[in-house]
C-alpha atoms as one frame of an Amber mdcrd trajectory, in Angstrom:
protein
  17.351  45.153 -20.721  19.380  41.923 -20.959  17.854  39.193 -18.744  19.792
  37.602 -15.916  20.219  33.982 -17.080  21.129  32.654 -13.610  18.201  34.335
 -11.820  15.804  33.344 -14.576  16.784  29.663 -14.399  16.460  29.517 -10.611
  12.710  30.089 -10.772  12.027  27.991 -13.910  11.290  24.334 -14.396  11.118
  22.353 -17.649   7.800  20.686 -18.611   7.733  16.939 -17.895   9.350  14.556
 -20.330  12.110  16.690 -21.730  15.182  14.793 -23.029  18.667  16.057 -23.688
  22.000  14.933 -25.182  25.150  16.582 -24.005  28.253  15.926 -26.155  31.490
  16.694 -24.372  30.079  15.250 -21.179  33.401  15.102 -19.272  34.406  18.682
 -20.007  33.741  21.155 -17.147  31.153  22.943 -19.238  29.505  19.665 -20.294
  29.295  18.478 -16.668  27.900  21.829 -15.535  25.255  21.783 -18.328  24.211
  18.245 -17.359  23.876  19.301 -13.709  21.867  22.368 -14.629  19.533  20.298
 -16.848  18.900  18.001 -13.903  18.165  20.990 -11.624  15.695  22.329 -14.217
  13.769  19.117 -14.248  14.991  17.418 -17.444  13.675  13.877 -17.408  16.617
  12.151 -19.130  20.139  13.196 -20.105  22.625  11.086 -22.083  26.200  12.435
 -22.100  28.822  11.497 -24.616  32.504  11.790 -23.710  35.976  10.283 -23.961
  36.541   9.039 -20.443  34.006   6.589 -19.051  35.279   6.386 -15.507  35.416
  10.162 -15.179  32.061  10.555 -16.859  30.282   8.083 -14.671  31.816   9.579
 -11.508  30.461  12.976 -12.498  27.032  11.521 -13.213  26.966   9.756  -9.831
  27.540  13.051  -8.099  24.558  14.514  -9.972  22.397  11.456  -9.279  23.015
  11.837  -5.532  21.828  15.372  -5.631  18.719  14.726  -7.755  17.823  11.214
  -6.649  15.099   9.707  -8.771  14.385  12.995 -10.588  16.459  12.433 -13.722
  17.771   9.453 -15.687  21.466   9.937 -16.472  23.531   7.756 -18.806  27.047
   8.006 -20.190  28.348   6.858 -23.606  32.147   6.600 -24.020  33.497   7.451
 -27.483  36.488   9.204 -29.062  35.393  12.012 -31.398  38.859  12.666 -32.852
  38.188  10.827 -36.124  35.160  10.183 -38.357  34.987   6.503 -37.419  34.890
   7.427 -33.702  32.118   9.950 -34.363  30.026   7.406 -36.263  30.720   4.831
 -33.513  29.588   7.333 -30.919  26.305   7.827 -32.750  25.732   4.111 -33.113
  26.418   3.576 -29.378  24.039   6.354 -28.650  21.290   4.791 -30.753  21.687
   1.449 -28.956  21.422   3.169 -25.579  18.655   5.551 -26.496  15.599   3.651
 -27.643  12.675   5.294 -29.395  12.605   8.601 -27.527  12.948  11.827 -29.454
  15.541  14.422 -28.345  14.494  17.939 -27.267  17.984  19.403 -26.787  21.248
  18.483 -28.469  24.072  20.424 -26.841  27.660  20.130 -28.063  30.444  21.298
 -25.811  33.256  19.003 -26.926  36.596  20.755 -26.864  39.485  20.722 -29.353
  41.108  24.106 -28.552  43.542  25.783 -30.951  47.203  25.265 -30.206  49.049
  26.458 -33.319  49.964  22.809 -33.987  48.225  20.515 -36.495  48.065  16.957
 -35.262  46.749  14.813 -38.110  44.315  11.990 -37.418  43.648   8.817 -39.407
  41.490  10.792 -41.813  44.312  13.179 -42.612  42.525  16.036 -40.858  43.536
  18.019 -37.752  42.560  16.090 -34.633  41.510  19.213 -32.708  39.548  20.509
 -35.708  37.719  17.177 -36.024  36.729  17.264 -32.358  35.749  20.938 -32.293
  34.002  21.230 -35.703  33.628  18.092 -37.846  32.119  16.082 -34.969  29.529
  18.788 -34.391  28.495  18.875 -38.016  28.382  15.075 -38.348  26.476  14.451
 -35.146  23.905  17.103 -35.909  23.490  15.725 -39.454  23.059  12.199 -38.159
  20.495  13.176 -35.515  18.519  14.931 -38.221  18.926  12.187 -40.869  17.826
   9.499 -38.451  14.878  11.643 -37.292  15.902  11.519 -33.619  15.049  15.184
 -32.915  11.611  16.251 -31.838   9.967  19.017 -33.885  11.266  22.406 -32.726
  14.188  20.695 -30.925  17.160  22.923 -30.065  20.638  22.216 -31.360  23.424
  24.240 -29.774  27.099  24.525 -30.718  29.021  26.039 -27.791  31.949  27.793
 -29.413  32.841  31.339 -30.496  30.634  32.964 -33.114  31.284  36.065 -35.246
  34.939  35.754 -36.141  35.976  35.681 -39.797  38.539  33.623 -41.718  38.948
  33.402 -45.496  38.468  29.687 -45.767  39.980  27.440 -48.377  37.574  24.491
 -48.338  40.362  22.293 -49.708  42.518  23.083 -46.673  40.195  23.204 -43.718
  42.803  21.792 -41.341  45.261  24.527 -42.426  47.921  22.017 -43.439  49.041
  24.182 -46.387  49.131  27.231 -44.162  51.420  25.461 -41.696  53.636  24.086
 -44.480  54.126  27.628 -45.708  56.026  28.472 -42.570  53.423  30.570 -40.756
  54.373  31.502 -37.185  52.728  29.074 -34.714  50.927  31.769 -32.591  49.381
  33.108 -35.766  48.261  29.642 -36.737  46.545  29.387 -33.367  44.630  32.593
 -34.190  43.865  31.229 -37.648  42.485  28.028 -36.084  40.287  30.029 -33.755
  38.845  32.129 -36.558  38.552  29.081 -38.807  36.544  27.180 -36.211  34.244
  30.164 -35.703  33.705  30.574 -39.409  32.919  26.943 -40.071  30.539  26.715
 -37.101  28.804  29.971 -38.144  28.444  28.589 -41.652  26.928  25.269 -40.624
  24.645  26.978 -38.142  23.218  29.133 -40.952  22.980  26.186 -43.352  21.300
  23.867 -40.859  18.846  26.624 -39.938  18.049  27.234 -43.611  17.761  23.556
 -44.593  15.942  22.336 -41.479  13.760  25.228 -40.235  11.722  22.865 -38.087
  14.575  22.956 -35.550  16.296  25.735 -33.648  20.009  26.160 -34.116  22.442
  28.276 -32.063  26.146  29.024 -31.986  26.984  30.481 -28.575  30.151  31.854
 -26.976  30.567  30.109 -23.640  33.169  32.447 -22.237  36.604  31.416 -21.030
  36.666  28.409 -18.699  40.080  27.294 -17.410  40.492  23.566 -18.005  43.310
  21.110 -18.473  42.905  21.605 -22.213  42.664  25.395 -22.112  44.995  27.201
 -19.735  46.452  30.690 -20.318  50.140  29.678 -19.576  49.842  26.943 -22.210
  48.754  29.338 -24.992  51.335  30.039 -27.727  54.038  32.451 -26.584  54.192
  35.493 -26.495  50.623  36.763 -26.545  48.095  35.170 -24.140  46.290  38.459
 -23.435  46.330  39.537 -27.036  45.052  36.073 -27.976  42.113  36.299 -25.536
  41.271  39.816 -26.647  41.371  38.708 -30.269  38.761  35.984 -29.746  36.538
  38.147 -27.507  37.172  36.439 -24.173  38.609  39.210 -21.973  36.356  39.742
 -18.985  34.315  36.591 -19.485  32.994  34.341 -16.654  35.555  32.019 -15.127
  33.496  29.144 -13.719  31.744  26.452 -15.697  28.625  26.829 -13.546  28.299
  30.474 -14.572  28.854  29.585 -18.190  26.206  26.896 -18.231  23.427  29.317
 -17.404  23.902  31.301 -20.669  23.372  28.550 -23.278  20.631  26.937 -21.256
  18.685  30.131 -20.938  18.707  30.533 -24.727  17.880  26.875 -25.347  15.191
  26.041 -22.783  13.678  29.165 -21.274  10.258  30.047 -22.767  10.887  33.754
 -22.420  14.236  33.761 -24.234  12.944  34.546 -27.704  10.497  37.062 -26.410
  13.283  38.839 -24.455  16.102  38.518 -26.986  14.617  37.791 -30.415  15.326
  34.988 -32.870  19.082  35.279 -33.273  21.326  32.304 -34.025  24.589  33.713
 -32.646  25.120  34.894 -29.061  27.967  35.868 -26.727  28.259  35.095 -23.038
  26.565  38.447 -22.195  23.472  37.337 -24.093  24.220  39.861 -26.835  23.450
  38.945 -30.394  26.423  38.412 -32.691  26.631  38.565 -36.523  28.480  35.921
 -38.627  31.657  36.996 -40.384  31.860  37.915 -44.015  32.869  34.468 -45.297
  30.008  32.674 -43.504  27.551  35.304 -44.630  28.021  34.298 -48.268  25.607
  31.582 -49.288  27.876  30.355 -52.062  30.726  29.848 -49.613  28.477  27.971
 -47.259  27.216  25.678 -50.004  30.837  24.712 -50.961  31.730  24.054 -47.335
  28.573  21.950 -46.791  29.443  19.767 -49.763  33.058  19.490 -48.574  32.023
  18.422 -45.092  29.508  15.916 -46.437  32.188  14.486 -48.713  34.311  13.816
 -45.606  31.677  11.833 -43.843  29.181  10.410 -46.220  30.035   7.460 -48.439
  30.697   8.484 -52.017  30.769  12.146 -51.075  27.025  12.380 -51.486  25.712
  15.713 -50.203  23.239  15.779 -47.297  19.744  16.787 -48.390
């Protein structure tokens, strides 16, 4: 029987001293996860987001509710280019100190639009936020040994879709130049993001087995960045069905219970097993065909490292 994540979290408290980082701290899901971590007894949470004023206002609301029970801090950075991602990590290091992180949760949002907006690196801005920033931040946290042994790293996205990736065209620039219909590019972007995140989840798990990695479908949350009327015409419902979101929860508070149950609850593995990929119903998912191929994943890993590490040197 599938456990009830909300009920389970209401009667559970984290052990003392747990520390979390929430990336995407000004998104509705990121704010909700931060609030739930505070309610579960997390000792310290640093959130990383784009808008400092908005982020601090959200944290003040949480501080008022849980006065003196949790230390909350906000780091403002733009994750839409590699420099911004590295700056975010540097700012985090300055604010953090010597503590090790127990939970690294990434909910930053760069939703598919069917349009490719290139950043200063020549990559899609939304793709950089949604995917490249997750890879790079996870890699830097590991490289700098900021994660505690058995720490949990969670990518909140959409696992299990499949796209036949060209690692030399991850932003789909060539696809767009070929005249592909914008709504179909939006579907391509969705499947591309899923395939890349599935691939790096598998690779991180294989290369760094001392940590726990997850790629989890949050469900559909209506936000200023993701609103059904703004999806590419003419197929909002087909779009949602195609990415597995019809019938999902509609509030960020509901959504936050799912990833946190997997990440922090001591009974999660006993109840559900050791899967890496999960949907919002706490059902295990399987990676797509492309991500399941170790050779494909190796090429992708080298390509991503080449984007972010000087000289294109591969991560260990």
